[in-house]
Short mmCIF file of C-alpha atoms in Angstrom, two decimals:
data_model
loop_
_atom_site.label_atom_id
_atom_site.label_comp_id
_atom_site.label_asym_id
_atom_site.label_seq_id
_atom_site.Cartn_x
_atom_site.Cartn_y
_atom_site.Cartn_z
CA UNK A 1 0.00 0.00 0.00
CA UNK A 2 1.89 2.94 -1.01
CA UNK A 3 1.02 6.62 -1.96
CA UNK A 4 1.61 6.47 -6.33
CA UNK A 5 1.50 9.69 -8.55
CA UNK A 6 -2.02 8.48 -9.16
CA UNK A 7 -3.30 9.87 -5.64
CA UNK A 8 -1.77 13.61 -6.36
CA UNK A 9 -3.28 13.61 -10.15
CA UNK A 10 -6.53 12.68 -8.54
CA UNK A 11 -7.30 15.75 -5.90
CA UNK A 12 -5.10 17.80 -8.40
CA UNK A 13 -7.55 17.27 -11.68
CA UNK A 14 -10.39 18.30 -9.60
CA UNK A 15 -9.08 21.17 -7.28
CA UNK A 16 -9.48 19.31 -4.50
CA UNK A 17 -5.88 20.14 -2.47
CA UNK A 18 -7.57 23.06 -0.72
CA UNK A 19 -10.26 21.17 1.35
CA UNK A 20 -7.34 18.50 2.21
CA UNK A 21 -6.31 20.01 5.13
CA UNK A 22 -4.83 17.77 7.95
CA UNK A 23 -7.68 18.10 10.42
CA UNK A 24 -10.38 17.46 7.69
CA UNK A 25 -8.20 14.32 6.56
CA UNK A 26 -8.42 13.16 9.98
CA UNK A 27 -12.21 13.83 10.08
CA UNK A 28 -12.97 11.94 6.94
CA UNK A 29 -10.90 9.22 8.06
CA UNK A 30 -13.20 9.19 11.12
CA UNK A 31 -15.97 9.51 8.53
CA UNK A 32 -14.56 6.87 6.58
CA UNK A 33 -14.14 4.09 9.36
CA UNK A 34 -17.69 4.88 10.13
CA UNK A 35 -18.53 3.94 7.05
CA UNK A 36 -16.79 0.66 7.56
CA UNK A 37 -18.38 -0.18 11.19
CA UNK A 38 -21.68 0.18 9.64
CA UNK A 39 -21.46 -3.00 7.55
CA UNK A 40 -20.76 -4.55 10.79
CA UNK A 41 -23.75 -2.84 13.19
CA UNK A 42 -26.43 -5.21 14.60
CA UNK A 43 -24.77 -8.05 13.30
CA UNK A 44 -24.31 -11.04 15.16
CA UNK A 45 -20.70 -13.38 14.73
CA UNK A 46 -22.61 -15.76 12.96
CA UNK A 47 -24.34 -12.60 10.83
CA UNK A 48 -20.58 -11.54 10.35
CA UNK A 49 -19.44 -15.07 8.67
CA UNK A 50 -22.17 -15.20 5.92
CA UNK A 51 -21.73 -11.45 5.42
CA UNK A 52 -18.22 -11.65 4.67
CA UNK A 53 -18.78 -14.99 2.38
CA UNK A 54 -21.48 -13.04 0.81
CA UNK A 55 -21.43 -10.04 -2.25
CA UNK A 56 -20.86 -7.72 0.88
CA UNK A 57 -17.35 -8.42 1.04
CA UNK A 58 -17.21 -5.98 -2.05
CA UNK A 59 -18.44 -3.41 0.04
CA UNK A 60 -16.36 -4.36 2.82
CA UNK A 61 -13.19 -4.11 0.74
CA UNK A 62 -14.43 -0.94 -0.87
CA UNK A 63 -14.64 0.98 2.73
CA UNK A 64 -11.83 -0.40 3.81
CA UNK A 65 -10.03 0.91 0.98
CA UNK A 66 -11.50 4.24 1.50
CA UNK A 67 -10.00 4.17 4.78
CA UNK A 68 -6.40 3.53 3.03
CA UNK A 69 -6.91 6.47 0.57
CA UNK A 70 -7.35 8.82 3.29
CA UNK A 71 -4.63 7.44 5.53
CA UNK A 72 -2.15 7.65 2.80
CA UNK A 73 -3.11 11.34 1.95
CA UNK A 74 -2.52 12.61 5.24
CA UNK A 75 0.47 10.25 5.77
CA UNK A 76 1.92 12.36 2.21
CA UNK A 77 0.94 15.63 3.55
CA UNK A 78 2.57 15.45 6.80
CA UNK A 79 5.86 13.66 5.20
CA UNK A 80 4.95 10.65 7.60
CA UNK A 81 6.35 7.71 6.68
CA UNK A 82 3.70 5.34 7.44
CA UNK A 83 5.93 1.84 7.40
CA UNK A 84 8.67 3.18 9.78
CA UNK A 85 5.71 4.72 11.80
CA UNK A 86 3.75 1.47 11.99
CA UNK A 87 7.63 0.23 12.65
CA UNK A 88 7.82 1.77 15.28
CA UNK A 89 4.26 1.63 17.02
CA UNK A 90 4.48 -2.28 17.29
CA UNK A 91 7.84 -2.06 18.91
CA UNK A 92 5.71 0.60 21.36
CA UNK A 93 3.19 -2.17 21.81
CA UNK A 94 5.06 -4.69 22.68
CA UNK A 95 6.55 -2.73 25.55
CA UNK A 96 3.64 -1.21 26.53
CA UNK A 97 1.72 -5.01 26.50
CA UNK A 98 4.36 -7.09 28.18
CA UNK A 99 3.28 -10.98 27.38
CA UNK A 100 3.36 -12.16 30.85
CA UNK A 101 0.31 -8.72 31.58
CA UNK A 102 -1.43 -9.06 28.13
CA UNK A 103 -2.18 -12.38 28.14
CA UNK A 104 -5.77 -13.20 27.31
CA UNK A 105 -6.66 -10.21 28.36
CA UNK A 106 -8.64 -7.16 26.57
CA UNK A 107 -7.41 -4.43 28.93
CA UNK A 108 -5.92 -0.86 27.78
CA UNK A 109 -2.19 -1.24 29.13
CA UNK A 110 -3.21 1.95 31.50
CA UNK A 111 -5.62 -0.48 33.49
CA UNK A 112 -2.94 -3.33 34.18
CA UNK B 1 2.89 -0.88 4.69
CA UNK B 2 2.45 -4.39 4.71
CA UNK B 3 1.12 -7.11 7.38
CA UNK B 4 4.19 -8.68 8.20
CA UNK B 5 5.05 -12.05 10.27
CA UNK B 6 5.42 -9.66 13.49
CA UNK B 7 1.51 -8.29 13.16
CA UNK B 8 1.01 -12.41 14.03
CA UNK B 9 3.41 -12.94 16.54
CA UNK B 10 2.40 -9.54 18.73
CA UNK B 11 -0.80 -11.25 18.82
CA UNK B 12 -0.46 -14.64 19.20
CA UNK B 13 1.60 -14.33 21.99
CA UNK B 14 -0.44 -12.23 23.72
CA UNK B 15 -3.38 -14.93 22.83
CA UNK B 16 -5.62 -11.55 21.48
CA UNK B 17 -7.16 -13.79 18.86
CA UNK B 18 -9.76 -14.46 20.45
CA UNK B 19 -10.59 -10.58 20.55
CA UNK B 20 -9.92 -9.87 17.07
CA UNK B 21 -13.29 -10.79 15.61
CA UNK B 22 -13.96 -8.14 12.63
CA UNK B 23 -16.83 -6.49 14.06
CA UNK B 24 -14.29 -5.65 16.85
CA UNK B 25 -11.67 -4.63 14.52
CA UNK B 26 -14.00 -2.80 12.91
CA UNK B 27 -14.54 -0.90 16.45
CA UNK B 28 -11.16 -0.77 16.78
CA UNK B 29 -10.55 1.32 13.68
CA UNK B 30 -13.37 3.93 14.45
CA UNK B 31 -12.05 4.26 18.09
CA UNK B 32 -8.35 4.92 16.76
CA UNK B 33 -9.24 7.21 14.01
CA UNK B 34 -11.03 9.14 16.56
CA UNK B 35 -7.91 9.33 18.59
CA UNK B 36 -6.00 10.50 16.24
CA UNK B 37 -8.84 13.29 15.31
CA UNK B 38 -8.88 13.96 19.25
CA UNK B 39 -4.77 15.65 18.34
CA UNK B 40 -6.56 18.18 15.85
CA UNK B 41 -9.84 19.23 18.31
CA UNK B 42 -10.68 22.40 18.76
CA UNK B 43 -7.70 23.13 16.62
CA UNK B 44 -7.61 26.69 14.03
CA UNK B 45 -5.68 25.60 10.72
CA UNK B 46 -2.80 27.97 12.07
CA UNK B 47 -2.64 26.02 15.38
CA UNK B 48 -2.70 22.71 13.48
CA UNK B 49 0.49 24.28 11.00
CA UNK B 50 2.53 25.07 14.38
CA UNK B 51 1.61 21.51 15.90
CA UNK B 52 2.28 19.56 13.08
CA UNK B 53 6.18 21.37 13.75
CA UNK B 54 5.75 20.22 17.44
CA UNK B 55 6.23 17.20 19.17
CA UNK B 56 2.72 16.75 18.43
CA UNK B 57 4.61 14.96 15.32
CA UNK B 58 5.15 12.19 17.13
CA UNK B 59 1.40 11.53 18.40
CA UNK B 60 0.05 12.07 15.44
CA UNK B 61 2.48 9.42 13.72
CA UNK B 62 1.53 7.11 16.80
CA UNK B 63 -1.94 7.18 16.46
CA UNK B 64 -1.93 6.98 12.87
CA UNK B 65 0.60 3.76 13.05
CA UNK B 66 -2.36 2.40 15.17
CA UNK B 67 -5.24 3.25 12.49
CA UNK B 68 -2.78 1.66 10.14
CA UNK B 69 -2.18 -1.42 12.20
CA UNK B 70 -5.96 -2.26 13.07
CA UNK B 71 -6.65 -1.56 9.82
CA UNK B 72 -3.70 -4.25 8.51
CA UNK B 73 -4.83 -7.11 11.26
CA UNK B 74 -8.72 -6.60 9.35
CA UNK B 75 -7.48 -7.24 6.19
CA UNK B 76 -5.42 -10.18 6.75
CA UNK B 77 -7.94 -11.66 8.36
CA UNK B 78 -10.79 -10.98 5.70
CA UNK B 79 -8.47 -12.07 2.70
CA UNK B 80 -8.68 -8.66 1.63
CA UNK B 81 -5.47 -7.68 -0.59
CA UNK B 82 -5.55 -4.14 1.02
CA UNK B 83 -3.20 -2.82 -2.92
CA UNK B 84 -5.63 -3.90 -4.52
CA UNK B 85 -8.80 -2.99 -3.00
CA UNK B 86 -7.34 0.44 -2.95
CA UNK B 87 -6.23 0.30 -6.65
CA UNK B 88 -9.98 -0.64 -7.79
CA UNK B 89 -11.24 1.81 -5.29
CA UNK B 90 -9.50 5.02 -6.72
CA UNK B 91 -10.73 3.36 -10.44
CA UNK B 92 -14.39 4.05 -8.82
CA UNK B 93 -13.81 7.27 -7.34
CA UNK B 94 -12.26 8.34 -10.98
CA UNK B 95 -15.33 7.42 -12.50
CA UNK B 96 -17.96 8.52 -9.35
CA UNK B 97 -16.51 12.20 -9.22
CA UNK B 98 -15.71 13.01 -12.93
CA UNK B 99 -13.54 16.11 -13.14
CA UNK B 100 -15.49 18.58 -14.57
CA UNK B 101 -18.75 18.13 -12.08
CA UNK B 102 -15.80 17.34 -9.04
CA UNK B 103 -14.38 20.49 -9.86
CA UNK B 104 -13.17 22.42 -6.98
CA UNK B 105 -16.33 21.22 -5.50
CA UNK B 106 -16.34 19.35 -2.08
CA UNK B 107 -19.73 17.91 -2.46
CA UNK B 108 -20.66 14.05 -1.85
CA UNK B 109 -21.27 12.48 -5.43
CA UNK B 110 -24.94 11.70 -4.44
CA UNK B 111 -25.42 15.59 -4.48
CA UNK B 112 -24.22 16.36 -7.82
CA UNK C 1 -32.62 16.75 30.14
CA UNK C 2 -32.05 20.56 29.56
CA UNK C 3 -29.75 23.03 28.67
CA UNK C 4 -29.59 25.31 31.78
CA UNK C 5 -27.81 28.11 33.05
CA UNK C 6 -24.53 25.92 34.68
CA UNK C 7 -23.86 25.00 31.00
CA UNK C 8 -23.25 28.84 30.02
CA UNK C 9 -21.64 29.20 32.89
CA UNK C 10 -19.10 26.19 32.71
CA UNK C 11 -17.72 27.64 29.51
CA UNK C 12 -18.14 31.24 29.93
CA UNK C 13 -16.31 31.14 32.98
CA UNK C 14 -13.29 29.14 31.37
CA UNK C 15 -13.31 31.17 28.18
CA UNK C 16 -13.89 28.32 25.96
CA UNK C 17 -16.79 29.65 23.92
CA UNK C 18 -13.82 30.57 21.48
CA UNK C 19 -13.24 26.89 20.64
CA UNK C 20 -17.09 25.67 20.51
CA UNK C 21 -17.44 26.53 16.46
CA UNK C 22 -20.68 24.00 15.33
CA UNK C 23 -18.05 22.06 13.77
CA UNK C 24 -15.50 21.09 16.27
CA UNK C 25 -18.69 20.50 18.68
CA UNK C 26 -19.51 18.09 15.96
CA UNK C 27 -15.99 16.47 16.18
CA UNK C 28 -16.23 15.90 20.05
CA UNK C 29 -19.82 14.39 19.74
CA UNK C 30 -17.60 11.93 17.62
CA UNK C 31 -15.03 11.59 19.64
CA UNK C 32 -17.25 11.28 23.17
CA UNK C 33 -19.43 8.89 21.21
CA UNK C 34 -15.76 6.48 20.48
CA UNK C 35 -15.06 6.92 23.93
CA UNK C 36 -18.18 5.43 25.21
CA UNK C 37 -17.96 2.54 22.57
CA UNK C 38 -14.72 1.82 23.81
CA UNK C 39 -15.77 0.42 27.40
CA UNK C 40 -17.81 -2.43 25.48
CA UNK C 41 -14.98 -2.99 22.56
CA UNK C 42 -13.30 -6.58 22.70
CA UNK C 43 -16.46 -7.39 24.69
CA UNK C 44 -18.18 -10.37 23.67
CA UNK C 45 -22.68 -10.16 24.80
CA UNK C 46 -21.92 -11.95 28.36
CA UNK C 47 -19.02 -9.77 29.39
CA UNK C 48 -21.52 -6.93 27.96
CA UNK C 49 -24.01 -7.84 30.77
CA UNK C 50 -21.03 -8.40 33.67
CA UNK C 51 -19.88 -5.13 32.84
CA UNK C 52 -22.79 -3.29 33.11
CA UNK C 53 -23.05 -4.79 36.24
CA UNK C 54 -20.03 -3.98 37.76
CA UNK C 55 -18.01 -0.60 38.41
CA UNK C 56 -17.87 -0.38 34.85
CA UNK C 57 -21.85 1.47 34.65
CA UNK C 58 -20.38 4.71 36.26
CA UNK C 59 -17.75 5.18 33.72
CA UNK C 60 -20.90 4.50 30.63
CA UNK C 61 -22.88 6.84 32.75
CA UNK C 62 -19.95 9.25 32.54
CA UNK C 63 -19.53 9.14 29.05
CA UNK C 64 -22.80 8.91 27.50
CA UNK C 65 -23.20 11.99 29.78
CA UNK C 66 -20.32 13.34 28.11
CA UNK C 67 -22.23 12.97 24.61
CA UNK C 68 -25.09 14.47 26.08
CA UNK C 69 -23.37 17.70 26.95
CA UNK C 70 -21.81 18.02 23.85
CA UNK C 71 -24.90 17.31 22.06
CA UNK C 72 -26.91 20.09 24.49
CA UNK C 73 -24.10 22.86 23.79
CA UNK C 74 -24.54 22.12 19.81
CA UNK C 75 -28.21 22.41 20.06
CA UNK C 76 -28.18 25.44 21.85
CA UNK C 77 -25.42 27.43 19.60
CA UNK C 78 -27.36 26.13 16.28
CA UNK C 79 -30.62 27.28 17.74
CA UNK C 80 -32.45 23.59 17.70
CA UNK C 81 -35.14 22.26 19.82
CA UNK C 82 -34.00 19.01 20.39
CA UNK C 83 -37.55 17.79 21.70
CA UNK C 84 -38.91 19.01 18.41
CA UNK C 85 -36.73 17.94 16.70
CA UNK C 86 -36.20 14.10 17.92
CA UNK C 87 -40.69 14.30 17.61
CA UNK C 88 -39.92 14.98 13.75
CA UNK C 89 -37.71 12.59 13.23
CA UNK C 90 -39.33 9.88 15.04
CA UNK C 91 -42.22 10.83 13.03
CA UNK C 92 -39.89 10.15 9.57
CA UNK C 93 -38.38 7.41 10.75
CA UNK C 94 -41.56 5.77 11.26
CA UNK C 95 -42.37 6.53 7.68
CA UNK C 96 -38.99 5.34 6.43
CA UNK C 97 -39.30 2.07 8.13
CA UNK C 98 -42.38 1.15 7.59
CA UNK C 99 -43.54 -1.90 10.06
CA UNK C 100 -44.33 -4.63 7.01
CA UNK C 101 -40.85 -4.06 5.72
CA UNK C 102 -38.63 -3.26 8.44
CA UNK C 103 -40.13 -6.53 10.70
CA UNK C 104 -37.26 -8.26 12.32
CA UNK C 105 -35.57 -6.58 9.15
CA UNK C 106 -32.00 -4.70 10.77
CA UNK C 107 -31.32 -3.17 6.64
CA UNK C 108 -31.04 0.36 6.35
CA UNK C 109 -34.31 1.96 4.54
CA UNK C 110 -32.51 2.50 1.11
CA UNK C 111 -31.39 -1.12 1.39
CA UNK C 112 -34.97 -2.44 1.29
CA UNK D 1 -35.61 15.00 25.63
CA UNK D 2 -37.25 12.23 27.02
CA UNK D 3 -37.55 8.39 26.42
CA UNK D 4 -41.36 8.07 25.74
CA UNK D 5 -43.68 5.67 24.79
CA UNK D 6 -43.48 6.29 21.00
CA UNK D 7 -39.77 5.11 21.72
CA UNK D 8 -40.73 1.64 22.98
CA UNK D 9 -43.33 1.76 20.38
CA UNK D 10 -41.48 2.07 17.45
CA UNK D 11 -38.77 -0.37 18.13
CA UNK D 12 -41.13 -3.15 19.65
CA UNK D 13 -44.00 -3.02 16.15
CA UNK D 14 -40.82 -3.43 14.05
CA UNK D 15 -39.56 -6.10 16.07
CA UNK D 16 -35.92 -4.42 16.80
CA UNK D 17 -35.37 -4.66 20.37
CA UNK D 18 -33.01 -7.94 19.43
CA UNK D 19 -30.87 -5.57 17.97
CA UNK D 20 -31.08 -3.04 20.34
CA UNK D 21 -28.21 -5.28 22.68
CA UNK D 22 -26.12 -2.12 24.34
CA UNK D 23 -22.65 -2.46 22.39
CA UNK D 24 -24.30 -2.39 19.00
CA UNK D 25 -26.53 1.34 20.18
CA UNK D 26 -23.12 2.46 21.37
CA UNK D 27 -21.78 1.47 17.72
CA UNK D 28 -24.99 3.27 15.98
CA UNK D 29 -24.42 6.23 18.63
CA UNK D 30 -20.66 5.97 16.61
CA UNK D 31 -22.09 5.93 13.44
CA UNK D 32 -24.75 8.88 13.92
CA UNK D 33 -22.24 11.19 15.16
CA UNK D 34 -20.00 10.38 12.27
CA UNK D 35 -23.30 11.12 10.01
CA UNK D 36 -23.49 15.03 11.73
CA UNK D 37 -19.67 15.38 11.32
CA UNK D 38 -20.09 14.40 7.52
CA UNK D 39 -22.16 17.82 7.32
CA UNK D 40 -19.06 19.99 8.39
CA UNK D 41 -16.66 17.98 6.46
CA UNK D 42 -14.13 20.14 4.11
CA UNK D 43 -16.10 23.05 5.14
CA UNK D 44 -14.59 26.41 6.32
CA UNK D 45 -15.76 28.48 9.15
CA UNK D 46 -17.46 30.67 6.84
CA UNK D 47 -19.05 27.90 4.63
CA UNK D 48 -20.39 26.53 8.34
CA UNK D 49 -22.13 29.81 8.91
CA UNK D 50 -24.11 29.60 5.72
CA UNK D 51 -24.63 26.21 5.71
CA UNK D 52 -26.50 26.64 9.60
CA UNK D 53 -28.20 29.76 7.38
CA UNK D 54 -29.44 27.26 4.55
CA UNK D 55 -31.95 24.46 3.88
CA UNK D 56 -28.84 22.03 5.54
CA UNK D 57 -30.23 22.99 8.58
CA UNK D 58 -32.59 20.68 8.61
CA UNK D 59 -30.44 17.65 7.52
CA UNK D 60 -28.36 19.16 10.72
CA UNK D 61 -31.17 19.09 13.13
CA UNK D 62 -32.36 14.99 11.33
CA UNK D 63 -28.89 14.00 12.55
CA UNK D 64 -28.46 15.15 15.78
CA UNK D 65 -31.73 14.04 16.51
CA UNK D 66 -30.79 10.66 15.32
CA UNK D 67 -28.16 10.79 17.71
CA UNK D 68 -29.92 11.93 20.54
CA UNK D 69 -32.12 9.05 19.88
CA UNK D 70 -30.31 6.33 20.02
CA UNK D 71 -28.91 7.86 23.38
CA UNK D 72 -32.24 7.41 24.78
CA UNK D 73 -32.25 4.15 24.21
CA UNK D 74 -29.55 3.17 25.49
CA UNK D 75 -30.03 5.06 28.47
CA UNK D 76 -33.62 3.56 29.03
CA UNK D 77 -31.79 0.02 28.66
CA UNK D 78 -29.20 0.32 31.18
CA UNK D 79 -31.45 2.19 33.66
CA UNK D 80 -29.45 5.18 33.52
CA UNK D 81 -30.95 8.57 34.27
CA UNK D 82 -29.73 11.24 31.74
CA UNK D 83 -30.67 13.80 33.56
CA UNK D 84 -28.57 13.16 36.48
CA UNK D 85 -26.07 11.68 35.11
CA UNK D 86 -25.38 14.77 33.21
CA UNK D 87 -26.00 16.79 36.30
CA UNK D 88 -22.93 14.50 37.89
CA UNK D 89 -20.86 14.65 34.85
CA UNK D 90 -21.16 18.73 34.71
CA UNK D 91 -20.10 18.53 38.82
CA UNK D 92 -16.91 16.69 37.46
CA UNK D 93 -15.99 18.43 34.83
CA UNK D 94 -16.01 21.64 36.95
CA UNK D 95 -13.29 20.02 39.36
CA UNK D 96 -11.43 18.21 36.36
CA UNK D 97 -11.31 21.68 34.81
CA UNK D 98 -10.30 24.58 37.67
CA UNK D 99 -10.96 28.13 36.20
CA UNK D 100 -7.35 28.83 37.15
CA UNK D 101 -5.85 26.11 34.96
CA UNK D 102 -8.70 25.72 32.16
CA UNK D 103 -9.27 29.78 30.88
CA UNK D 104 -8.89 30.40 27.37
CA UNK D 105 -6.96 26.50 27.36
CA UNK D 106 -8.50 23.94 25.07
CA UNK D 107 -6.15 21.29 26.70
CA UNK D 108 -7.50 17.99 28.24
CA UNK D 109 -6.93 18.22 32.09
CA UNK D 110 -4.43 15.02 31.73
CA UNK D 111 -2.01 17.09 30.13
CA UNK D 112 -2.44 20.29 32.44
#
């Protein structure tokens, strides 16, 4: 998943730069994930298996695709580089979720 | 970005799962996107210019690391090749906001 | 459930009428409203119903208050009832779901 | 804003309440905030003020509506009382947030 010269041509053919700004990015990619859940709401696990065997998973991919697009533009605009940051946030989590504390267990690290 | 053999092993070890059902993941995503939109609240565009040159940096690469990581976990474990779905995806937004009606214009394609 | 004087005074007092623009209310209504959903994420319907039965209800109580608040300060500043205008759109909903259709149906009315 | 009959009403005829389980209102309360932000997305202070001046209004006052709906339920469901629990929440916020330390400061009171 990276950021091509087929991202820029697309906000630049239709003028679209100016409403990228970071904190709008971040809202649509709120927006976006949204999107996403929805698929999901009032579903049941067994709801979610046929759903995901079913033409759905189109629309699944397509949101979380939409989700990708908008990561990667604000990843380019803030000259983030999104594999060393993801890098670098697992090595985070694995301090921050020692084994021997995470274990089975849901909590937020702050609750251990 | 791509899911790698340590996105397995940080979970496996810590026997999460169990937790990571997609409708969860799904959660997941929407709670760490709004994280990440939490940096940028209540934020004027010339407070966002001066944090991006902050330390703020770092928390905003953080929490996007983590929108990227959820967002890796879901699609490994729908099958979904996350290049592709966003290559097909961009096809469709070429076609769903044609230049000249896209033009400079921030409205939804349903409002065209 | 009312907007009263103390809410005025909460943010008058602190000066933060400055940041309340309609939109950034609007992006802590989203962000309040991940905060809540993340007490039940990871959670599978059992732990749902231990949870609420535990400790666990004051911190829900605290932040679907939290969305309330928000909610009353954006209704205010925009000028909406919010009785009148939840009556209206119970009223449309009803018509948008109409009872033969939406039975034991959980689609969204432009699914139907 | 209060849980009436019509509430019970609607859900019950259209045979919902299954759905209605706590985590999946606090995903829809997600999902209806994210519909309100979509209104302000891209838009400029100025473009807010006109679009509160224009027929969007009304899709404005249809969303947060929505959302204050699905609050209700979920507050009638797990027995909590909005109206105090707002009145509790507004007591803490005033000690979380000390004039002294909070005036004309947008921070969150964990990073006072």
């Amino acid at each position: 998943m990276i950021y091509s010269q087929r991202f820029s041509a697309f906000r630049q053919k239709r003028n679209w730069e100016q409403f990228h700004k970071p904190k709008d990015l971040a809202i649509s990619l709120s927006i976006e994930a949204g999107e996403l859940l929805e698929i999901f709401q009032w579903k049941t696990d067994e709801e979610v298996v046929s759903l995901i065997a079913s033409e759905s998973k189109q629309r699944i991919q397509d949101e979380v695709a939409d989700v990708a697009i908008v990561l990667l533009y604000l990843c380019h605009d803030l000259g983030i580089d999104l594999n060393s940051a993801v890098r670098s946030k697992l090595e985070k989590n694995e301090t921050k979720y020692p084994v021997h504390k995470a274990y089975g267990n849901s909590k937020k690290y702050d609750e251990y």
